[in-house]
Amino acid sequence: MSKPIPSADEIRSALAFDVQRLRSAATRLEQVDAALLRLRQDLEHRTNVLTGEGTHQERPELGGDGTVAVRYAQALATAQLAKKAKLGEILGKVGVGQLALIASMAVSRWVGALHRVAHQAHPDYVLKGHIDAGRLAHRMLATLRPRDKLKSGCGQLASAVVAAELVHADNLPFVKEQIVEGLIRGRSARGIHTDADVIAAVSRALRAAASLLESMAETAEPAVRALTTQAERVEASVAEALDKARGGAS
């Protein structure tokens, strides 16, 4: 007698720890990205303010007390700093490859999108679209991390089991169907012999995704703090540098 197919709830239970780790890692990286966005917006706003002060009709022109020159220099330095306040810029400087960055952002933003659909029920096709997006992220991860030996054909289950923890309760029956369907699809993957093999392959995929996001966040967080400190000092640093330059020229 053949062994019965595990239920969606049994599969979810087996993968619960890995799903939670991925969710935490995705949230952490999204927080880094959000902090950079806020910093960039603040710097861009400050650039506009400084530029406006430098061109104000009542300000003395160049050759007066030097206010205009200082404001323009501060605006330029602030604008240049704003361009650095991007995850790609920060990670690129420490040797993170473009594919790794794309894959990590695809995973974290996919999890973020699932969080946003949790507040209300959606048609099945909307949920299917999110699950398919997760499958694409799984495929990218398999390409990026061949040493993890991720299995082609297991992306649907990996995606659906994450979605099940985030979607609205009214959408859960459909997602559970996708979980069971994903398990059946995963049986066709090379090197897979049992349902336990499928679940183990999905566990590896979820852990690989979480590990990638964790490493990105660990790399980016100190750089964000350093950039924030630099942003707090940029105007004063420019003013001091110009003051020293004028003192040396006099």
mmCIF file of C-alpha atoms in Angstrom:
data_model
loop_
_atom_site.group_PDB
_atom_site.id
_atom_site.type_symbol
_atom_site.label_atom_id
_atom_site.label_comp_id
_atom_site.label_asym_id
_atom_site.label_seq_id
_atom_site.Cartn_x
_atom_site.Cartn_y
_atom_site.Cartn_z
ATOM 1 C CA MET A 1 0.000 0.000 0.000
ATOM 2 C CA SER A 2 1.458 3.359 -1.060
ATOM 3 C CA LYS A 3 2.110 6.015 1.541
ATOM 4 C CA PRO A 4 -0.529 8.808 1.521
ATOM 5 C CA ILE A 5 0.424 12.272 0.311
ATOM 6 C CA PRO A 6 1.248 14.587 3.226
ATOM 7 C CA SER A 7 -1.408 17.217 3.813
ATOM 8 C CA ALA A 8 -0.716 20.900 3.239
ATOM 9 C CA ASP A 9 -0.727 21.470 6.994
ATOM 10 C CA GLU A 10 1.809 18.686 7.549
ATOM 11 C CA ILE A 11 4.081 20.181 4.903
ATOM 12 C CA ARG A 12 3.731 23.642 6.442
ATOM 13 C CA SER A 13 4.593 22.249 9.860
ATOM 14 C CA ALA A 14 7.713 20.532 8.519
ATOM 15 C CA LEU A 15 8.935 23.772 6.934
ATOM 16 C CA ALA A 16 7.710 26.268 9.553
ATOM 17 C CA PHE A 17 11.152 27.088 10.991
ATOM 18 C CA ASP A 18 12.690 27.701 7.564
ATOM 19 C CA VAL A 19 9.767 29.895 6.501
ATOM 20 C CA GLN A 20 10.046 31.993 9.661
ATOM 21 C CA ARG A 21 13.778 32.440 9.155
ATOM 22 C CA LEU A 22 13.200 33.641 5.592
ATOM 23 C CA ARG A 23 10.482 36.051 6.689
ATOM 24 C CA SER A 24 12.764 37.536 9.352
ATOM 25 C CA ALA A 25 15.652 37.895 6.905
ATOM 26 C CA ALA A 26 13.415 39.544 4.300
ATOM 27 C CA THR A 27 12.072 42.001 6.869
ATOM 28 C CA ARG A 28 15.605 42.843 7.964
ATOM 29 C CA LEU A 29 16.777 43.593 4.427
ATOM 30 C CA GLU A 30 13.630 45.599 3.665
ATOM 31 C CA GLN A 31 14.332 47.713 6.753
ATOM 32 C CA VAL A 32 17.835 48.422 5.442
ATOM 33 C CA ASP A 33 16.432 49.398 2.054
ATOM 34 C CA ALA A 34 13.784 51.602 3.689
ATOM 35 C CA ALA A 35 16.408 53.346 5.833
ATOM 36 C CA LEU A 36 18.425 54.115 2.722
ATOM 37 C CA LEU A 37 15.349 55.476 0.976
ATOM 38 C CA ARG A 38 14.590 57.815 3.899
ATOM 39 C CA LEU A 39 18.211 58.972 4.022
ATOM 40 C CA ARG A 40 18.270 59.577 0.277
ATOM 41 C CA GLN A 41 15.033 61.570 0.399
ATOM 42 C CA ASP A 42 16.332 63.668 3.308
ATOM 43 C CA LEU A 43 19.572 64.387 1.467
ATOM 44 C CA GLU A 44 17.754 65.286 -1.743
ATOM 45 C CA HIS A 45 15.483 67.645 0.204
ATOM 46 C CA ARG A 46 18.486 69.237 1.893
ATOM 47 C CA THR A 47 20.191 69.631 -1.496
ATOM 48 C CA ASN A 48 17.188 71.590 -2.759
ATOM 49 C CA VAL A 49 17.206 73.789 0.349
ATOM 50 C CA LEU A 50 20.922 74.534 0.036
ATOM 51 C CA THR A 51 20.601 75.265 -3.668
ATOM 52 C CA GLY A 52 17.735 77.633 -2.928
ATOM 53 C CA GLU A 53 19.753 79.437 -0.264
ATOM 54 C CA GLY A 54 22.662 79.765 -2.653
ATOM 55 C CA THR A 55 20.537 81.395 -5.338
ATOM 56 C CA HIS A 56 18.360 83.560 -3.062
ATOM 57 C CA GLN A 57 18.219 87.135 -4.351
ATOM 58 C CA GLU A 58 19.154 88.619 -0.987
ATOM 59 C CA ARG A 59 22.300 86.497 -0.581
ATOM 60 C CA PRO A 60 25.635 88.148 -1.431
ATOM 61 C CA GLU A 61 27.188 87.092 -4.702
ATOM 62 C CA LEU A 62 30.520 85.314 -5.026
ATOM 63 C CA GLY A 63 33.252 87.542 -3.747
ATOM 64 C CA GLY A 64 31.128 88.743 -0.823
ATOM 65 C CA ASP A 65 31.252 86.873 2.485
ATOM 66 C CA GLY A 66 31.460 83.526 0.700
ATOM 67 C CA THR A 67 28.010 82.281 1.698
ATOM 68 C CA VAL A 68 27.002 81.473 -1.864
ATOM 69 C CA ALA A 69 30.161 79.463 -2.497
ATOM 70 C CA VAL A 70 29.642 77.502 0.710
ATOM 71 C CA ARG A 71 25.998 76.757 -0.065
ATOM 72 C CA TYR A 72 26.780 75.566 -3.585
ATOM 73 C CA ALA A 73 29.599 73.349 -2.320
ATOM 74 C CA GLN A 74 27.363 71.944 0.412
ATOM 75 C CA ALA A 75 24.580 71.300 -2.097
ATOM 76 C CA LEU A 76 26.979 69.453 -4.404
ATOM 77 C CA ALA A 77 28.409 67.310 -1.600
ATOM 78 C CA THR A 78 24.933 66.494 -0.295
ATOM 79 C CA ALA A 79 23.707 65.529 -3.768
ATOM 80 C CA GLN A 80 26.700 63.240 -4.264
ATOM 81 C CA LEU A 81 26.042 61.597 -0.907
ATOM 82 C CA ALA A 82 22.384 61.057 -1.837
ATOM 83 C CA LYS A 83 23.492 59.067 -4.887
ATOM 84 C CA LYS A 84 25.410 56.713 -2.596
ATOM 85 C CA ALA A 85 22.338 55.994 -0.443
ATOM 86 C CA LYS A 86 21.250 52.987 -2.479
ATOM 87 C CA LEU A 87 21.574 49.324 -1.630
ATOM 88 C CA GLY A 88 23.225 48.554 -4.959
ATOM 89 C CA GLU A 89 25.830 51.288 -4.439
ATOM 90 C CA ILE A 90 26.663 50.134 -0.920
ATOM 91 C CA LEU A 91 26.893 46.426 -1.699
ATOM 92 C CA GLY A 92 28.655 46.948 -5.014
ATOM 93 C CA LYS A 93 31.541 48.661 -3.230
ATOM 94 C CA VAL A 94 32.226 45.568 -1.135
ATOM 95 C CA GLY A 95 32.200 43.208 -4.091
ATOM 96 C CA VAL A 96 28.634 41.898 -4.022
ATOM 97 C CA GLY A 97 27.759 40.731 -7.531
ATOM 98 C CA GLN A 98 24.878 42.187 -9.501
ATOM 99 C CA LEU A 99 23.102 38.831 -9.763
ATOM 100 C CA ALA A 100 23.298 38.309 -5.995
ATOM 101 C CA LEU A 101 21.857 41.770 -5.409
ATOM 102 C CA ILE A 102 19.038 41.204 -7.900
ATOM 103 C CA ALA A 103 18.197 37.813 -6.405
ATOM 104 C CA SER A 104 18.190 39.118 -2.834
ATOM 105 C CA MET A 105 15.970 42.078 -3.682
ATOM 106 C CA ALA A 106 13.649 39.836 -5.685
ATOM 107 C CA VAL A 107 13.178 37.568 -2.673
ATOM 108 C CA SER A 108 12.792 40.332 -0.075
ATOM 109 C CA ARG A 109 10.371 42.353 -2.191
ATOM 110 C CA TRP A 110 8.385 39.224 -3.019
ATOM 111 C CA VAL A 111 7.959 38.518 0.703
ATOM 112 C CA GLY A 112 7.064 42.177 1.217
ATOM 113 C CA ALA A 113 4.412 41.955 -1.498
ATOM 114 C CA LEU A 114 2.907 38.925 0.230
ATOM 115 C CA HIS A 115 2.696 40.922 3.452
ATOM 116 C CA ARG A 116 0.725 43.596 1.614
ATOM 117 C CA VAL A 117 -1.901 41.166 0.287
ATOM 118 C CA ALA A 118 -2.535 39.732 3.751
ATOM 119 C CA HIS A 119 -4.985 42.439 4.787
ATOM 120 C CA GLN A 120 -7.823 41.330 2.523
ATOM 121 C CA ALA A 121 -8.918 38.443 0.323
ATOM 122 C CA HIS A 122 -7.928 38.452 -3.348
ATOM 123 C CA PRO A 123 -8.982 36.468 -6.429
ATOM 124 C CA ASP A 124 -7.114 33.210 -6.921
ATOM 125 C CA TYR A 125 -5.293 34.546 -9.973
ATOM 126 C CA VAL A 126 -3.690 37.273 -7.839
ATOM 127 C CA LEU A 127 -2.359 34.691 -5.403
ATOM 128 C CA LYS A 128 -1.199 32.517 -8.307
ATOM 129 C CA GLY A 129 0.743 35.497 -9.630
ATOM 130 C CA HIS A 130 2.534 35.902 -6.306
ATOM 131 C CA ILE A 131 3.313 32.185 -6.155
ATOM 132 C CA ASP A 132 4.691 32.303 -9.700
ATOM 133 C CA ALA A 133 6.858 35.276 -8.693
ATOM 134 C CA GLY A 134 8.244 33.140 -5.884
ATOM 135 C CA ARG A 135 9.006 30.371 -8.354
ATOM 136 C CA LEU A 136 11.036 32.833 -10.431
ATOM 137 C CA ALA A 137 12.950 33.901 -7.329
ATOM 138 C CA HIS A 138 13.662 30.217 -6.598
ATOM 139 C CA ARG A 139 14.993 29.781 -10.134
ATOM 140 C CA MET A 140 17.288 32.803 -9.757
ATOM 141 C CA LEU A 141 18.546 31.445 -6.455
ATOM 142 C CA ALA A 142 19.311 28.066 -8.033
ATOM 143 C CA THR A 143 21.372 29.835 -10.709
ATOM 144 C CA LEU A 144 23.174 32.015 -8.183
ATOM 145 C CA ARG A 145 23.997 29.302 -5.633
ATOM 146 C CA PRO A 146 24.740 26.043 -7.478
ATOM 147 C CA ARG A 147 26.596 24.697 -4.434
ATOM 148 C CA ASP A 148 23.265 24.494 -2.589
ATOM 149 C CA LYS A 149 22.037 22.004 -5.215
ATOM 150 C CA LEU A 150 18.553 23.492 -5.366
ATOM 151 C CA LYS A 151 16.108 21.339 -7.271
ATOM 152 C CA SER A 152 14.324 22.547 -10.381
ATOM 153 C CA GLY A 153 10.632 21.802 -9.949
ATOM 154 C CA CYS A 154 10.498 22.613 -6.236
ATOM 155 C CA GLY A 155 9.902 26.344 -6.633
ATOM 156 C CA GLN A 156 6.119 26.140 -6.480
ATOM 157 C CA LEU A 157 6.133 24.356 -3.138
ATOM 158 C CA ALA A 158 8.765 26.704 -1.714
ATOM 159 C CA SER A 159 6.729 29.698 -2.836
ATOM 160 C CA ALA A 160 3.335 28.390 -1.740
ATOM 161 C CA VAL A 161 4.477 27.353 1.729
ATOM 162 C CA VAL A 162 5.723 30.908 2.379
ATOM 163 C CA ALA A 163 2.537 32.408 0.954
ATOM 164 C CA ALA A 164 0.429 30.230 3.250
ATOM 165 C CA GLU A 165 1.845 32.012 6.295
ATOM 166 C CA LEU A 166 1.053 35.479 4.959
ATOM 167 C CA VAL A 167 -2.155 35.470 2.919
ATOM 168 C CA HIS A 168 -5.640 36.324 4.120
ATOM 169 C CA ALA A 169 -7.518 33.424 5.718
ATOM 170 C CA ASP A 170 -10.041 33.383 2.856
ATOM 171 C CA ASN A 171 -7.207 32.693 0.404
ATOM 172 C CA LEU A 172 -5.666 29.888 2.439
ATOM 173 C CA PRO A 173 -7.672 27.012 0.847
ATOM 174 C CA PHE A 174 -6.361 27.939 -2.614
ATOM 175 C CA VAL A 175 -2.794 28.254 -1.343
ATOM 176 C CA LYS A 176 -3.066 24.861 0.344
ATOM 177 C CA GLU A 177 -4.049 23.392 -3.023
ATOM 178 C CA GLN A 178 -0.932 25.008 -4.470
ATOM 179 C CA ILE A 179 1.164 23.410 -1.726
ATOM 180 C CA VAL A 180 -0.063 19.901 -2.524
ATOM 181 C CA GLU A 181 0.269 20.562 -6.250
ATOM 182 C CA GLY A 182 3.802 21.842 -5.634
ATOM 183 C CA LEU A 183 4.688 18.660 -3.763
ATOM 184 C CA ILE A 184 3.464 16.545 -6.669
ATOM 185 C CA ARG A 185 5.373 18.729 -9.132
ATOM 186 C CA GLY A 186 8.509 18.412 -7.030
ATOM 187 C CA ARG A 187 8.462 14.623 -7.333
ATOM 188 C CA SER A 188 9.608 14.980 -10.946
ATOM 189 C CA ALA A 189 12.824 16.800 -9.988
ATOM 190 C CA ARG A 190 16.087 15.004 -10.669
ATOM 191 C CA GLY A 191 17.367 13.085 -7.652
ATOM 192 C CA ILE A 192 13.995 13.166 -5.902
ATOM 193 C CA HIS A 193 12.618 9.763 -4.851
ATOM 194 C CA THR A 194 10.189 10.438 -2.015
ATOM 195 C CA ASP A 195 7.954 13.185 -0.674
ATOM 196 C CA ALA A 196 10.480 13.606 2.132
ATOM 197 C CA ASP A 197 13.112 14.366 -0.532
ATOM 198 C CA VAL A 198 10.884 17.112 -1.952
ATOM 199 C CA ILE A 199 10.371 18.677 1.464
ATOM 200 C CA ALA A 200 14.105 18.472 2.194
ATOM 201 C CA ALA A 201 14.863 20.186 -1.132
ATOM 202 C CA VAL A 202 12.423 22.987 -0.330
ATOM 203 C CA SER A 203 13.967 23.355 3.125
ATOM 204 C CA ARG A 204 17.385 23.827 1.497
ATOM 205 C CA ALA A 205 15.946 26.453 -0.835
ATOM 206 C CA LEU A 206 14.328 28.419 1.983
ATOM 207 C CA ARG A 207 17.524 28.272 4.046
ATOM 208 C CA ALA A 208 19.602 29.360 1.051
ATOM 209 C CA ALA A 209 17.300 32.335 0.453
ATOM 210 C CA ALA A 210 17.400 33.330 4.119
ATOM 211 C CA SER A 211 21.189 33.002 4.214
ATOM 212 C CA LEU A 212 21.563 35.256 1.168
ATOM 213 C CA LEU A 213 19.325 37.951 2.637
ATOM 214 C CA GLU A 214 21.017 37.748 6.034
ATOM 215 C CA SER A 215 24.454 38.170 4.470
ATOM 216 C CA MET A 216 23.248 41.179 2.463
ATOM 217 C CA ALA A 217 21.785 42.828 5.562
ATOM 218 C CA GLU A 218 24.891 42.108 7.663
ATOM 219 C CA THR A 219 27.062 43.703 4.982
ATOM 220 C CA ALA A 220 24.821 46.718 4.414
ATOM 221 C CA GLU A 221 23.881 47.688 7.982
ATOM 222 C CA PRO A 222 27.321 49.039 9.060
ATOM 223 C CA ALA A 223 27.622 50.908 5.756
ATOM 224 C CA VAL A 224 24.218 52.524 6.289
ATOM 225 C CA ARG A 225 25.245 53.660 9.768
ATOM 226 C CA ALA A 226 28.483 55.118 8.404
ATOM 227 C CA LEU A 227 26.622 56.887 5.608
ATOM 228 C CA THR A 228 24.114 58.323 8.086
ATOM 229 C CA THR A 229 26.953 59.683 10.225
ATOM 230 C CA GLN A 230 28.576 61.170 7.136
ATOM 231 C CA ALA A 231 25.280 62.797 6.157
ATOM 232 C CA GLU A 232 25.004 64.422 9.589
ATOM 233 C CA ARG A 233 28.454 65.980 9.132
ATOM 234 C CA VAL A 234 28.576 66.730 5.422
ATOM 235 C CA GLU A 235 27.564 70.403 5.555
ATOM 236 C CA ALA A 236 29.877 71.211 8.452
ATOM 237 C CA SER A 237 32.748 69.315 6.809
ATOM 238 C CA VAL A 238 32.374 71.281 3.578
ATOM 239 C CA ALA A 239 32.205 74.603 5.432
ATOM 240 C CA GLU A 240 35.319 73.723 7.458
ATOM 241 C CA ALA A 241 37.231 72.657 4.331
ATOM 242 C CA LEU A 242 36.369 75.898 2.525
ATOM 243 C CA ASP A 243 37.272 77.958 5.586
ATOM 244 C CA LYS A 244 40.682 76.276 5.778
ATOM 245 C CA ALA A 245 41.198 76.834 2.057
ATOM 246 C CA ARG A 246 40.428 80.542 2.405
ATOM 247 C CA GLY A 247 42.711 80.773 5.439
ATOM 248 C CA GLY A 248 45.564 79.152 3.544
ATOM 249 C CA ALA A 249 45.102 81.466 0.577
ATOM 250 C CA SER A 250 45.106 84.649 2.666
#
